CSV table of C-alpha atoms in Angstrom, one decimal:
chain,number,residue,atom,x,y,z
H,9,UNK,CA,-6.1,1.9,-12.0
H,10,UNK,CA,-4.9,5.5,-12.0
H,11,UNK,CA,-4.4,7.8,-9.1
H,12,UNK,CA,-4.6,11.4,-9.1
H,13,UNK,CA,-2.1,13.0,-6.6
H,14,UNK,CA,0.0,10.0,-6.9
H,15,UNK,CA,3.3,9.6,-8.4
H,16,UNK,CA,3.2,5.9,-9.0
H,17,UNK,CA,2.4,2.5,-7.7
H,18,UNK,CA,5.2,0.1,-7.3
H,19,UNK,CA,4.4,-3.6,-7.7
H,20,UNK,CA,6.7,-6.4,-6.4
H,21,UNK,CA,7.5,-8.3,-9.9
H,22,UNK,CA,9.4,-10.8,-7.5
H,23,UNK,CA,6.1,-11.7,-4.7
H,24,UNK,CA,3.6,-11.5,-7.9
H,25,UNK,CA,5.1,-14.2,-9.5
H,26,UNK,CA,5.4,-16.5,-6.0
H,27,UNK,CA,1.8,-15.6,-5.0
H,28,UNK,CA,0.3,-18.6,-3.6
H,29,UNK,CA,-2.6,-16.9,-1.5
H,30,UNK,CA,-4.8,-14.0,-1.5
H,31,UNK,CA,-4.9,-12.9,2.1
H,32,UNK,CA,-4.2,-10.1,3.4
H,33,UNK,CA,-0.2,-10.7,3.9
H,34,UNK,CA,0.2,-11.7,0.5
H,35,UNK,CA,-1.4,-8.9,-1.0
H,36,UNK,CA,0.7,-6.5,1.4
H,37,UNK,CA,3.8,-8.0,0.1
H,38,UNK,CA,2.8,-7.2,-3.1
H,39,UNK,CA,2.9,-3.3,-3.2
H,40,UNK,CA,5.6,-0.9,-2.1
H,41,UNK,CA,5.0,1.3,1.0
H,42,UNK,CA,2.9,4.1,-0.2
H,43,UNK,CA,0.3,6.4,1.2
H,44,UNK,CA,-2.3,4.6,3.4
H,45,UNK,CA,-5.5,5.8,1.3
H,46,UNK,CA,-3.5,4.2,-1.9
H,47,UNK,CA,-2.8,1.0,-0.3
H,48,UNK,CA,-6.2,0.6,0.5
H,49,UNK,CA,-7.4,0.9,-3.5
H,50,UNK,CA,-4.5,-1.8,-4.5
H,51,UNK,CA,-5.7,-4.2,-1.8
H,52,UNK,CA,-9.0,-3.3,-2.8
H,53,UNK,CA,-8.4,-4.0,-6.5
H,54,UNK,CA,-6.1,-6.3,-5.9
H,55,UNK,CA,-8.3,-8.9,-3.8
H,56,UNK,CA,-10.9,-7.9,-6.0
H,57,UNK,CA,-8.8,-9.3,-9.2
H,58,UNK,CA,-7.6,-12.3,-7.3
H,59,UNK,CA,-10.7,-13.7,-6.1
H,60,UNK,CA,-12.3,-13.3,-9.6
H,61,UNK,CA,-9.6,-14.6,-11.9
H,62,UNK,CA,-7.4,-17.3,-9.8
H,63,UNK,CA,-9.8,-18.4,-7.7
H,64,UNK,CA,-12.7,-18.3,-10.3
H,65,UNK,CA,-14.8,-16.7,-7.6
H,66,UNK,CA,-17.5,-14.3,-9.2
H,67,UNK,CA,-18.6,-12.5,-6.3
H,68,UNK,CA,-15.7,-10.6,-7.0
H,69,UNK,CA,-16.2,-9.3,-10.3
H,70,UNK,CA,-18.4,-6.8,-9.6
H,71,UNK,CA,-15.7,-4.5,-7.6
H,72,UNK,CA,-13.7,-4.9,-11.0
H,73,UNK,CA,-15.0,-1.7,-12.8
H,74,UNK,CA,-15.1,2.6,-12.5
H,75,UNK,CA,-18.0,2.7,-10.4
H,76,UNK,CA,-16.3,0.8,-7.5
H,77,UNK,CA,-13.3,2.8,-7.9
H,78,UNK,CA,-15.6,5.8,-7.2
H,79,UNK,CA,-17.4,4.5,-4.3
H,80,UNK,CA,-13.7,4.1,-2.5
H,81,UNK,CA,-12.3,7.4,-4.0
H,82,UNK,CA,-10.8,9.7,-1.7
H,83,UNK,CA,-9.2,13.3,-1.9
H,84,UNK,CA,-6.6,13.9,-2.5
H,85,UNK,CA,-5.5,10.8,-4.4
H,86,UNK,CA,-9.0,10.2,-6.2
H,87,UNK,CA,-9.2,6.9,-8.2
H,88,UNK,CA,-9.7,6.3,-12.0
H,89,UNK,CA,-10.5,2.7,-13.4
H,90,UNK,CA,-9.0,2.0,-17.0
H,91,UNK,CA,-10.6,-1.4,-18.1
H,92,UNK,CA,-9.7,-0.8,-22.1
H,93,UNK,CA,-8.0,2.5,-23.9
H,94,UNK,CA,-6.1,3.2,-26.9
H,95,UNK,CA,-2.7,4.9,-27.3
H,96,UNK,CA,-4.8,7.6,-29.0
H,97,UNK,CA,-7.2,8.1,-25.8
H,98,UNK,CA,-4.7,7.8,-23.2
H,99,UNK,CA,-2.3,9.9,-23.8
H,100,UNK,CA,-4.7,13.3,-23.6
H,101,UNK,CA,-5.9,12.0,-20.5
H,102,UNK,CA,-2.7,11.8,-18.6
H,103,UNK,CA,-1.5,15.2,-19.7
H,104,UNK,CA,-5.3,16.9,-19.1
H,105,UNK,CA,-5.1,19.2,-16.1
């Protein structure tokens, strides 16, 4: 997940390793306070990825991908899905204005 207008997303090494659920609480405890639209794309994404690869639930897996990430997308921190890139591809597509 990238996030234009957005410095950076902080993850909680420490919670991600303890997580035990995947409510709403866990998922908070997860992320670093950030701006509200951002939060919403991580619990989004983060649910999302949860559901589909611990709880082996595949009702989920269709939120994992760039169209989804469009459909939430909101100025001015508008949301970009990365699901496989090279070194090669990435790096002109951070630096592009």
């Amino acid at each position: 997940m990238l996030t234009k207008g957005a410095k950076h997303l902080d993850f909680n090494i420490t919670e991600i390793q303890n997580v035990e659920s995947v409510d709403d609480d866990s998922l908070n405890q997860l992320v670093s306070a950030s701006s509200p639209v951002i939060k919403s794309y991580i619990d989004a994404f983060s649910l999302a990825f949860f559901q589909t690869y611990l709880e082996n639930n595949s009702d989920y897996l269709d939120y994992l991908n760039s169209s989804y990430a469009v459909t939430i997308s909101e100025e001015p921190y508008t949301l970009g899905f990365l699901s496989a890139l090279t070194v090669e591809k990435l790096i002109p597509a951070l630096v592009k204005d």
